[in-house]
Structure formats: C-alpha cells, structure tokens
Amino acid sequence: MMPKALRGMLRFWLFDVGSASFLGTGLLALVMMLVLAFSGKYDAMPIMLGMMQVSTCAAIAWQLNRLSATEWASLVPGYAESIQWQALIVGIIATMISLTAAILLPLEAAVQQVLLASLAGVAFIYFCRRHIKGFYFSFALFLLLPFTPEMTAFLPSLSFYLVPLAVVGLIYLIRADLRAEVWHLEARSVYLNGLEMGWFWLPNLGSNSLMNRLDRWLHPVNFFVGPMLSMMLVLLPALALLLGLVNYFVGIELPVLFIMGQFSAVACTLVHWSRVQRWRATETLYILPGFDGKQGLIDAFASAQYRLLGYFTGTMALLATCTLILKPDFTLLIWSHLVLSTFCVCAFLLGLGCAARSAMHISLSMLVVICHAIWLSTALVALREGRDLTTYVTLDIGLVAFSLLTLWWGKRKLWREALA
C-alpha cells in the first residue's frame, strides 16, 4: 500500500506553485538554521525551527484544499488516500528534522517550541478543513513565530507532554473529515484566489474617496493586486497604532514594529507575486491611456514603486516616532535601525520582484523576508542585553545603497523582452 501511495509524490508536491512555495520557505529556513549553527549564532534559530513546521503545515493544508477542489478525486480509486499518506509523510519528515535539530543544538526549550509550532500548524490544517476559506489566514501562522519563546515560557512544563496527544487527536479529526467529505464547493475558488493573491486576506473596506485616491496614487503598481493593496496600507498601520496604544496602557510587550516591518516586506512581495501570476493582464494594462509606450509603462510602474517604498518607510518612521515618545527606553538608534531596515528590505524585494519571471522566483524572495526577521530579532536581542546598536545602524546605511542599486537593476529587467 505504502509504495503505491508514494507514486507521483515529487510531482504533486514540488511542481505545484503553492506547495512548492511553502515547502521552499521551510527549506530556506533549514538552510538558514544550518548557517546560523555553523556561525554559532543561536538567537534566531528557534524562529527557523518554527518556520519549518508552519511552512510544512501550510503546504499540507494547501494540498488538502487542492484535493477538495478536485471534482474527480472521488472517482479515481486510491487517489485521495495517496494524497493523505503523502501529506502525513511530509509532515513526519519535517517534524523529525526539526526535533533532531532541537535536540542536538544548544537551544533553550527548543523541543517545546517545535512541539508548539507543530500543534499550531496541525490545528490550522484542521481549521482549514472545517472552514475552507480559513486558508486565507495562513499568514497568522508566520506571525505566531516571534511569540513562541514567550508562549513556551508562559505555559506549564507539564502541558507539553500533552501536545503530542493533541497533535495525534487533530490528525485523527482531519482524517475523519476527509473520509466524510473530500470535495468542497468553495475549495476551487480558494485555490485559484490563493494562486493569484498570494494566500492573503483582508476585510473589504468598500469604495470611498480615501480608497479611490489611494488607488489612483498607487497606480499602476496596484493594478495586478487590486484594491487589497490599498486596504493593507490603511488597515495595517491603523492596527499597529492600536496595538502600540494597548502596549502602552496595558503594559504588555507585543513586537508591533517587528510585525509591521514584516508585513511591509510581505506586501512588497505580494505586488510582484500577483504580477507574475496575472501576467495575461499586462497587455490590458499596457493599452490603458496614460503610458507613452512600453518604456512609459515601465517608468510609471517604477515611479509607483518608489511611492510605495516611501509610504512603508514613512509609516514605520511615524510608528517608531510614537514609540520613541511613549517609551523612554526606546532610543534614536533603535528608531534608525527599524526605519532603515524597513526601507532596505522593501526596496530589495521590489527590485528582485521586477526581475522575477515566475512564481518560483518570487518564492525565493521569502529568503529575504526571513533574513529581515533574523536581522530585526538579533538587534532586539542585542538591545535587551544592553549592547550598542551602532554596528547595526552602520550596516543598515550600507544596505540602503545596495537596496537602491537592486531597485535600479530591477527596473532595467522589468518587461525587458516581452510584456509577461
């Protein structure tokens, strides 16, 4: 039974854009973890371990959703069973790698963090089985990663002995749900929307003068993403400001600026993900009035990217300034590091995105997002330990020049040969 279930496994998991993107992110996390291990820098490694787990679980949830979108899955004997066995094997392999690394490396509470990330991932898979559109919230898995050390320290040690039982129980419930119903009416729309929009969801703010002005200001960089980019630019800073006020009045320490920096990077990646996935719409954009030929379209797109870059940098500067005013231990060096690093990662991702010609190229840019998370995390650790951040800010200034060079290079690569 098992060898038969493994037939076509590589093709099914590695040649699907969605699955390969998530698994590729997990593989990049593994590579980064090995690099950090050889360099003796263990501070950011728990994030890498969690990244491997949640990326694998997101890939499994994606493939099970794809299975539910396949109308003929029930007509082919053993097809659904094979996919379920393959999903189980992929999950076991990723968990074994993570647990082995957690045991061998000198990391505090690493095994507990792997178990916690695994539980969150499997719970997300079950949530997606019960609510098909729940897959749009896959980004919440990755937002959970910076909080895993605090959650591990908060939970009683005895509770971690129950985590494997909870994981097995959720797997049983997922299996029971798949036996009861494989095909789902809404799964196909989630699958297609996920391919085009990068598995991201925000509530619809409707049409109003503010959103219309913002859409016009962003054009044509928002042409492929649609109004969701404008909603991100409005909702995410507002949410960050609200959480910052909660931090101040309640006295908790949510990493609001860290999350805002990560969301800015993801939004820049999403711009070119949707451009690559909706490449057929490029000709429609080209024939719209307002562009002086192909070079005029490229220049307009590049100018809109500069405006988007300025928006993210200005938003981070504003939020960091509010934190600087409200928190006495928040220094100007931290302010500079957060603003400059946000500028660098956004400019670098926009430049790389211009040169991308396939979804796999965009998926590789997740390595930049991971590096940005590590860069911010190590700086925050250095701050907690009382170390000086001058070195970080100096490197940020050097990275500004490199990111601007990448942005210039990307413009030269954008639609260089054809409008695709």
Short mmCIF file of C-alpha atoms in Angstrom, two decimals:
data_model
loop_
_atom_site.label_atom_id
_atom_site.label_comp_id
_atom_site.label_asym_id
_atom_site.label_seq_id
_atom_site.Cartn_x
_atom_site.Cartn_y
_atom_site.Cartn_z
CA MET A 1 0.00 0.00 0.00
CA MET A 2 2.74 2.46 1.00
CA PRO A 3 4.88 2.29 -2.21
CA LYS A 4 1.73 2.71 -4.29
CA ALA A 5 0.69 5.75 -2.24
CA LEU A 6 4.06 7.39 -2.91
CA ARG A 7 3.65 7.36 -6.68
CA GLY A 8 3.80 10.85 -8.16
CA MET A 9 4.71 12.36 -4.81
CA LEU A 10 7.55 14.55 -6.10
CA ARG A 11 5.45 15.81 -8.99
CA PHE A 12 2.45 16.54 -6.79
CA TRP A 13 4.31 18.38 -4.03
CA LEU A 14 7.23 20.06 -5.78
CA PHE A 15 5.68 21.10 -9.11
CA ASP A 16 2.64 22.83 -7.62
CA VAL A 17 3.32 26.55 -7.13
CA GLY A 18 1.54 26.83 -3.79
CA SER A 19 3.01 23.71 -2.24
CA ALA A 20 6.50 24.41 -3.57
CA SER A 21 6.36 27.97 -2.21
CA PHE A 22 5.57 26.85 1.32
CA LEU A 23 7.97 23.89 1.25
CA GLY A 24 10.62 26.13 -0.28
CA THR A 25 10.19 28.54 2.62
CA GLY A 26 10.70 25.66 5.03
CA LEU A 27 13.80 24.54 3.12
CA LEU A 28 15.20 28.07 3.21
CA ALA A 29 14.59 28.12 6.96
CA LEU A 30 16.57 24.87 7.25
CA VAL A 31 19.45 26.34 5.24
CA MET A 32 19.46 29.50 7.35
CA MET A 33 19.39 27.38 10.51
CA LEU A 34 22.49 25.46 9.36
CA VAL A 35 24.28 28.72 8.53
CA LEU A 36 23.45 30.11 11.97
CA ALA A 37 24.55 26.87 13.63
CA PHE A 38 27.97 26.92 11.94
CA SER A 39 28.43 30.59 12.82
CA GLY A 40 27.47 29.96 16.45
CA LYS A 41 24.53 32.41 16.41
CA TYR A 42 21.67 30.64 18.13
CA ASP A 43 19.36 33.56 18.98
CA ALA A 44 17.26 33.38 15.80
CA MET A 45 17.29 29.60 15.41
CA PRO A 46 14.00 28.95 17.25
CA ILE A 47 12.28 31.08 14.60
CA MET A 48 13.84 28.89 11.91
CA LEU A 49 12.64 25.71 13.62
CA GLY A 50 9.12 27.09 13.87
CA MET A 51 9.28 28.31 10.27
CA MET A 52 9.99 24.77 9.08
CA GLN A 53 6.97 23.41 10.92
CA VAL A 54 4.40 26.04 10.00
CA SER A 55 5.56 26.17 6.36
CA THR A 56 5.16 22.41 6.05
CA CYS A 57 1.72 22.51 7.67
CA ALA A 58 0.68 25.35 5.35
CA ALA A 59 1.79 23.24 2.37
CA ILE A 60 -0.25 20.29 3.64
CA ALA A 61 -3.31 22.49 4.18
CA TRP A 62 -2.87 23.84 0.66
CA GLN A 63 -2.69 20.37 -0.89
CA LEU A 64 -5.68 19.10 1.06
CA ASN A 65 -7.59 22.14 -0.17
CA ARG A 66 -6.44 21.33 -3.69
CA LEU A 67 -7.72 17.79 -3.15
CA SER A 68 -11.09 19.20 -2.09
CA ALA A 69 -11.14 21.35 -5.24
CA THR A 70 -10.62 18.31 -7.50
CA GLU A 71 -14.06 17.09 -8.53
CA TRP A 72 -12.83 13.79 -9.95
CA ALA A 73 -10.80 12.86 -6.82
CA SER A 74 -13.54 10.52 -5.59
CA LEU A 75 -13.77 8.80 -8.98
CA VAL A 76 -10.14 7.62 -9.04
CA PRO A 77 -9.63 4.67 -6.66
CA GLY A 78 -6.95 5.37 -4.07
CA TYR A 79 -6.20 8.93 -5.22
CA ALA A 80 -7.43 10.70 -2.08
CA GLU A 81 -5.82 8.03 0.12
CA SER A 82 -2.47 8.54 -1.62
CA ILE A 83 -2.54 12.30 -1.08
CA GLN A 84 -3.35 11.84 2.60
CA TRP A 85 -0.50 9.36 3.08
CA GLN A 86 1.88 11.70 1.29
CA ALA A 87 0.79 14.61 3.50
CA LEU A 88 1.44 12.52 6.60
CA ILE A 89 4.91 11.54 5.35
CA VAL A 90 5.83 15.15 4.52
CA GLY A 91 4.74 16.25 7.99
CA ILE A 92 6.67 13.45 9.73
CA ILE A 93 9.87 14.21 7.79
CA ALA A 94 9.73 17.92 8.64
CA THR A 95 8.99 17.19 12.31
CA MET A 96 11.84 14.68 12.58
CA ILE A 97 14.29 17.19 11.11
CA SER A 98 13.10 19.93 13.48
CA LEU A 99 13.16 17.72 16.57
CA THR A 100 16.61 16.36 15.70
CA ALA A 101 17.96 19.88 15.34
CA ALA A 102 16.26 20.96 18.57
CA ILE A 103 17.82 18.06 20.49
CA LEU A 104 21.33 18.36 19.05
CA LEU A 105 21.72 22.13 19.17
CA PRO A 106 22.26 24.05 22.44
CA LEU A 107 18.92 25.84 22.37
CA GLU A 108 16.84 26.50 25.46
CA ALA A 109 13.34 24.95 25.31
CA ALA A 110 13.82 24.23 21.59
CA VAL A 111 11.90 20.93 21.68
CA GLN A 112 8.96 22.62 23.37
CA GLN A 113 8.93 25.35 20.72
CA VAL A 114 8.94 22.77 17.92
CA LEU A 115 6.03 20.95 19.57
CA LEU A 116 4.13 24.21 20.00
CA ALA A 117 4.68 25.19 16.35
CA SER A 118 3.62 21.70 15.25
CA LEU A 119 0.43 21.93 17.29
CA ALA A 120 -0.37 25.35 15.80
CA GLY A 121 0.26 24.03 12.28
CA VAL A 122 -1.88 20.91 12.65
CA ALA A 123 -4.63 22.96 14.31
CA PHE A 124 -4.53 25.28 11.30
CA ILE A 125 -4.94 22.30 8.94
CA TYR A 126 -7.99 21.15 10.89
CA PHE A 127 -9.36 24.71 10.90
CA CYS A 128 -9.00 24.80 7.11
CA ARG A 129 -10.88 21.50 6.83
CA ARG A 130 -13.77 22.86 8.87
CA HIS A 131 -13.70 26.30 7.22
CA ILE A 132 -12.33 26.16 3.67
CA LYS A 133 -11.80 29.93 3.46
CA GLY A 134 -9.75 29.77 6.64
CA PHE A 135 -6.69 29.20 4.47
CA TYR A 136 -6.62 32.95 3.80
CA PHE A 137 -5.39 33.33 7.39
CA SER A 138 -2.23 31.29 6.76
CA PHE A 139 -0.16 34.43 7.40
CA ALA A 140 -1.23 34.20 11.06
CA LEU A 141 0.90 31.06 11.40
CA PHE A 142 4.02 33.00 10.48
CA LEU A 143 3.07 35.90 12.76
CA LEU A 144 2.95 33.40 15.62
CA LEU A 145 6.67 32.58 15.31
CA PRO A 146 8.15 35.58 17.18
CA PHE A 147 5.86 34.79 20.13
CA THR A 148 6.76 31.10 20.54
CA PRO A 149 9.58 31.66 23.08
CA GLU A 150 7.27 33.76 25.30
CA MET A 151 4.43 31.26 24.92
CA THR A 152 6.77 28.40 25.78
CA ALA A 153 7.95 30.19 28.91
CA PHE A 154 4.37 31.03 29.91
CA LEU A 155 2.91 27.52 29.59
CA PRO A 156 3.48 24.96 32.37
CA SER A 157 6.15 22.38 31.56
CA LEU A 158 3.75 19.50 32.17
CA SER A 159 1.42 20.75 29.43
CA PHE A 160 4.00 19.94 26.75
CA TYR A 161 3.58 16.23 27.46
CA LEU A 162 0.01 16.63 26.23
CA VAL A 163 0.98 18.36 22.98
CA PRO A 164 1.82 15.13 21.07
CA LEU A 165 -1.53 13.68 22.14
CA ALA A 166 -3.30 16.82 20.94
CA VAL A 167 -1.49 16.62 17.59
CA VAL A 168 -2.47 12.96 17.13
CA GLY A 169 -6.06 13.78 18.06
CA LEU A 170 -6.22 16.59 15.50
CA ILE A 171 -4.76 14.31 12.82
CA TYR A 172 -7.50 11.78 13.60
CA LEU A 173 -10.16 14.50 13.25
CA ILE A 174 -8.66 15.63 9.93
CA ARG A 175 -8.68 12.05 8.69
CA ALA A 176 -12.30 11.60 9.76
CA ASP A 177 -13.30 14.81 7.98
CA LEU A 178 -11.62 13.69 4.75
CA ARG A 179 -13.37 10.33 4.92
CA ALA A 180 -16.74 12.02 5.33
CA GLU A 181 -16.29 14.63 2.59
CA VAL A 182 -13.43 15.12 0.14
CA TRP A 183 -14.85 17.56 -2.42
CA HIS A 184 -15.97 21.03 -1.30
CA LEU A 185 -17.83 23.65 -3.31
CA GLU A 186 -15.68 26.64 -2.26
CA ALA A 187 -12.29 24.90 -2.42
CA ARG A 188 -11.71 25.71 -6.10
CA SER A 189 -12.25 29.46 -5.60
CA VAL A 190 -9.88 29.43 -2.62
CA TYR A 191 -7.30 27.56 -4.72
CA LEU A 192 -7.48 29.98 -7.66
CA ASN A 193 -7.60 33.09 -5.46
CA GLY A 194 -4.65 31.78 -3.50
CA LEU A 195 -2.57 31.35 -6.63
CA GLU A 196 -3.27 34.89 -7.78
CA MET A 197 -3.35 36.81 -4.48
CA GLY A 198 -0.63 35.04 -2.53
CA TRP A 199 -2.91 33.46 0.12
CA PHE A 200 -3.59 36.78 1.83
CA TRP A 201 -6.91 38.16 3.00
CA LEU A 202 -8.14 41.46 4.43
CA PRO A 203 -11.70 42.71 5.02
CA ASN A 204 -13.22 44.79 2.23
CA LEU A 205 -13.36 48.49 3.10
CA GLY A 206 -15.63 49.26 0.17
CA SER A 207 -15.37 52.20 -2.20
CA ASN A 208 -14.91 55.71 -0.78
CA SER A 209 -13.00 58.87 -1.64
CA LEU A 210 -9.97 57.94 0.51
CA MET A 211 -9.59 54.49 -1.04
CA ASN A 212 -10.14 55.84 -4.55
CA ARG A 213 -7.45 58.48 -4.09
CA LEU A 214 -5.07 55.89 -2.69
CA ASP A 215 -5.77 53.56 -5.61
CA ARG A 216 -5.02 56.35 -8.09
CA TRP A 217 -1.86 57.28 -6.21
CA LEU A 218 -0.58 53.69 -6.33
CA HIS A 219 -1.44 53.07 -9.98
CA PRO A 220 -0.08 51.11 -11.82
CA VAL A 221 1.76 49.15 -9.10
CA ASN A 222 -1.59 48.04 -7.64
CA PHE A 223 -3.10 47.02 -10.98
CA PHE A 224 -2.46 43.30 -10.51
CA VAL A 225 -3.15 43.14 -6.76
CA GLY A 226 -6.31 45.21 -6.95
CA PRO A 227 -7.84 47.18 -4.05
CA MET A 228 -6.34 44.80 -1.48
CA LEU A 229 -3.05 46.72 -1.55
CA SER A 230 -4.83 49.94 -0.59
CA MET A 231 -6.65 48.12 2.20
CA MET A 232 -3.33 46.82 3.52
CA LEU A 233 -1.85 50.32 3.50
CA VAL A 234 -4.79 51.64 5.53
CA LEU A 235 -5.57 48.78 7.91
CA LEU A 236 -2.09 47.57 8.89
CA PRO A 237 -0.74 50.92 10.19
CA ALA A 238 -4.04 51.54 11.98
CA LEU A 239 -3.84 48.10 13.61
CA ALA A 240 -0.19 48.66 14.53
CA LEU A 241 -1.04 52.01 16.12
CA LEU A 242 -3.88 50.42 18.08
CA LEU A 243 -1.65 47.60 19.35
CA GLY A 244 1.01 50.15 20.26
CA LEU A 245 -1.50 52.00 22.43
CA VAL A 246 -2.53 48.69 24.01
CA ASN A 247 1.14 48.04 24.79
CA TYR A 248 1.44 51.44 26.45
CA PHE A 249 -1.73 51.41 28.55
CA VAL A 250 -1.88 47.70 29.44
CA GLY A 251 1.85 47.25 29.92
CA ILE A 252 2.41 44.29 27.60
CA GLU A 253 5.23 43.90 25.08
CA LEU A 254 3.83 42.93 21.70
CA PRO A 255 6.51 43.34 18.96
CA VAL A 256 4.32 45.74 16.97
CA LEU A 257 7.11 47.38 14.97
CA PHE A 258 8.63 43.99 14.16
CA ILE A 259 5.30 42.77 12.80
CA MET A 260 4.80 45.98 10.82
CA GLY A 261 8.22 45.59 9.23
CA GLN A 262 7.43 42.01 8.26
CA PHE A 263 4.05 42.94 6.81
CA SER A 264 5.69 45.69 4.75
CA ALA A 265 8.08 43.13 3.29
CA VAL A 266 5.26 40.68 2.56
CA ALA A 267 3.23 43.42 0.85
CA CYS A 268 6.14 44.24 -1.46
CA THR A 269 6.47 40.55 -2.32
CA LEU A 270 2.73 40.35 -2.98
CA VAL A 271 2.92 43.15 -5.57
CA HIS A 272 5.12 41.08 -7.86
CA TRP A 273 3.58 37.73 -6.94
CA SER A 274 0.26 38.93 -8.33
CA ARG A 275 2.03 40.49 -11.35
CA VAL A 276 3.66 37.18 -12.23
CA GLN A 277 0.50 35.15 -11.62
CA ARG A 278 -1.69 37.53 -13.63
CA TRP A 279 0.77 38.06 -16.47
CA ARG A 280 -2.02 37.93 -19.05
CA ALA A 281 -3.38 41.20 -17.64
CA THR A 282 -0.17 43.04 -18.55
CA GLU A 283 -1.39 43.71 -22.09
CA THR A 284 -4.62 45.14 -20.66
CA LEU A 285 -2.56 47.50 -18.50
CA TYR A 286 -0.41 48.43 -21.49
CA ILE A 287 -3.32 49.54 -23.66
CA LEU A 288 -4.76 51.79 -20.95
CA PRO A 289 -4.35 55.52 -21.67
CA GLY A 290 -1.58 57.39 -19.90
CA PHE A 291 1.53 55.43 -20.89
CA ASP A 292 3.99 56.59 -23.54
CA GLY A 293 4.76 53.19 -24.99
CA LYS A 294 6.40 50.27 -23.24
CA GLN A 295 9.14 52.38 -21.64
CA GLY A 296 6.50 54.78 -20.36
CA LEU A 297 4.72 51.87 -18.66
CA ILE A 298 7.99 50.71 -17.07
CA ASP A 299 8.78 54.23 -15.86
CA ALA A 300 5.28 54.66 -14.40
CA PHE A 301 5.49 51.29 -12.62
CA ALA A 302 8.92 52.16 -11.20
CA SER A 303 7.68 55.57 -10.01
CA ALA A 304 4.73 53.91 -8.27
CA GLN A 305 7.16 51.52 -6.58
CA TYR A 306 9.10 54.50 -5.22
CA ARG A 307 5.87 55.94 -3.83
CA LEU A 308 5.01 52.60 -2.22
CA LEU A 309 8.51 52.39 -0.76
CA GLY A 310 8.16 55.90 0.63
CA TYR A 311 4.80 55.03 2.17
CA PHE A 312 6.13 51.99 4.04
CA THR A 313 9.25 53.85 5.19
CA GLY A 314 7.24 56.87 6.31
CA THR A 315 4.71 54.69 8.12
CA MET A 316 7.45 52.88 10.01
CA ALA A 317 9.08 56.22 10.85
CA LEU A 318 5.77 57.57 12.18
CA LEU A 319 5.04 54.47 14.29
CA ALA A 320 8.60 54.38 15.60
CA THR A 321 8.36 58.08 16.48
CA CYS A 322 5.20 57.41 18.51
CA THR A 323 7.03 54.63 20.33
CA LEU A 324 10.02 56.95 20.87
CA ILE A 325 7.72 59.48 22.55
CA LEU A 326 5.83 56.95 24.70
CA LYS A 327 8.72 54.69 25.78
CA PRO A 328 11.75 56.22 27.50
CA ASP A 329 13.97 53.17 26.80
CA PHE A 330 13.32 53.42 23.04
CA THR A 331 16.41 55.21 21.70
CA LEU A 332 17.14 57.04 18.46
CA LEU A 333 19.45 54.19 17.41
CA ILE A 334 16.56 51.71 17.57
CA TRP A 335 14.42 54.18 15.61
CA SER A 336 17.10 54.45 12.93
CA HIS A 337 17.57 50.68 12.72
CA LEU A 338 13.85 49.96 12.30
CA VAL A 339 13.30 52.66 9.67
CA LEU A 340 16.43 51.92 7.65
CA SER A 341 15.95 48.14 7.73
CA THR A 342 12.33 48.53 6.57
CA PHE A 343 13.49 50.74 3.70
CA CYS A 344 16.19 48.23 2.73
CA VAL A 345 14.04 45.10 2.73
CA CYS A 346 11.18 46.77 0.83
CA ALA A 347 13.49 48.27 -1.81
CA PHE A 348 15.36 44.98 -2.19
CA LEU A 349 12.16 42.95 -2.58
CA LEU A 350 10.67 45.39 -5.09
CA GLY A 351 13.87 45.28 -7.11
CA LEU A 352 14.09 41.49 -7.08
CA GLY A 353 10.38 41.26 -7.88
CA CYS A 354 10.84 43.34 -11.04
CA ALA A 355 13.35 40.80 -12.32
CA ALA A 356 11.18 37.78 -11.43
CA ARG A 357 9.62 35.85 -14.30
CA SER A 358 7.93 33.01 -12.43
CA ALA A 359 6.21 32.35 -9.13
CA MET A 360 9.19 30.28 -8.01
CA HIS A 361 11.42 33.34 -8.32
CA ILE A 362 9.05 35.26 -6.05
CA SER A 363 9.00 32.34 -3.61
CA LEU A 364 12.78 32.55 -3.31
CA SER A 365 12.41 36.14 -2.17
CA MET A 366 10.96 34.74 1.06
CA LEU A 367 14.61 34.20 2.00
CA VAL A 368 14.93 37.99 2.13
CA VAL A 369 11.89 38.19 4.43
CA ILE A 370 13.42 35.54 6.70
CA CYS A 371 16.76 37.36 6.75
CA HIS A 372 14.95 40.57 7.64
CA ALA A 373 13.21 38.81 10.53
CA ILE A 374 16.56 37.49 11.77
CA TRP A 375 18.16 40.91 11.38
CA LEU A 376 15.45 42.59 13.47
CA SER A 377 15.38 39.77 16.04
CA THR A 378 19.13 39.82 16.65
CA ALA A 379 19.01 43.60 17.08
CA LEU A 380 16.20 43.30 19.63
CA VAL A 381 18.16 40.62 21.49
CA ALA A 382 21.22 42.88 21.50
CA LEU A 383 19.07 45.69 22.86
CA ARG A 384 17.74 43.53 25.70
CA GLU A 385 21.31 42.54 26.58
CA GLY A 386 22.35 46.19 26.73
CA ARG A 387 24.68 46.08 23.72
CA ASP A 388 25.26 49.03 21.41
CA LEU A 389 23.32 49.13 18.13
CA THR A 390 25.75 51.40 16.28
CA THR A 391 27.07 48.47 14.24
CA TYR A 392 23.56 47.54 13.11
CA VAL A 393 22.77 51.10 12.02
CA THR A 394 26.09 51.37 10.18
CA LEU A 395 25.33 48.18 8.26
CA ASP A 396 21.82 49.48 7.57
CA ILE A 397 23.29 52.56 5.89
CA GLY A 398 25.43 50.34 3.68
CA LEU A 399 22.42 48.19 2.82
CA VAL A 400 20.47 51.29 1.76
CA ALA A 401 22.89 51.83 -1.13
CA PHE A 402 22.75 48.14 -2.06
CA SER A 403 18.94 48.04 -1.98
CA LEU A 404 18.69 51.17 -4.16
CA LEU A 405 21.07 49.54 -6.62
CA THR A 406 18.83 46.45 -6.64
CA LEU A 407 15.79 48.63 -7.28
CA TRP A 408 17.54 50.33 -10.22
CA TRP A 409 18.65 46.97 -11.61
CA GLY A 410 15.14 45.56 -11.26
CA LYS A 411 13.69 48.42 -13.30
CA ARG A 412 16.05 47.55 -16.16
CA LYS A 413 14.88 43.91 -16.01
CA LEU A 414 11.13 44.65 -15.81
CA TRP A 415 9.37 43.58 -19.03
CA ARG A 416 12.70 43.78 -20.83
CA GLU A 417 11.87 41.26 -23.54
CA ALA A 418 8.08 40.99 -23.52
CA LEU A 419 5.04 42.14 -21.58
CA ALA A 420 4.77 38.98 -19.47
#
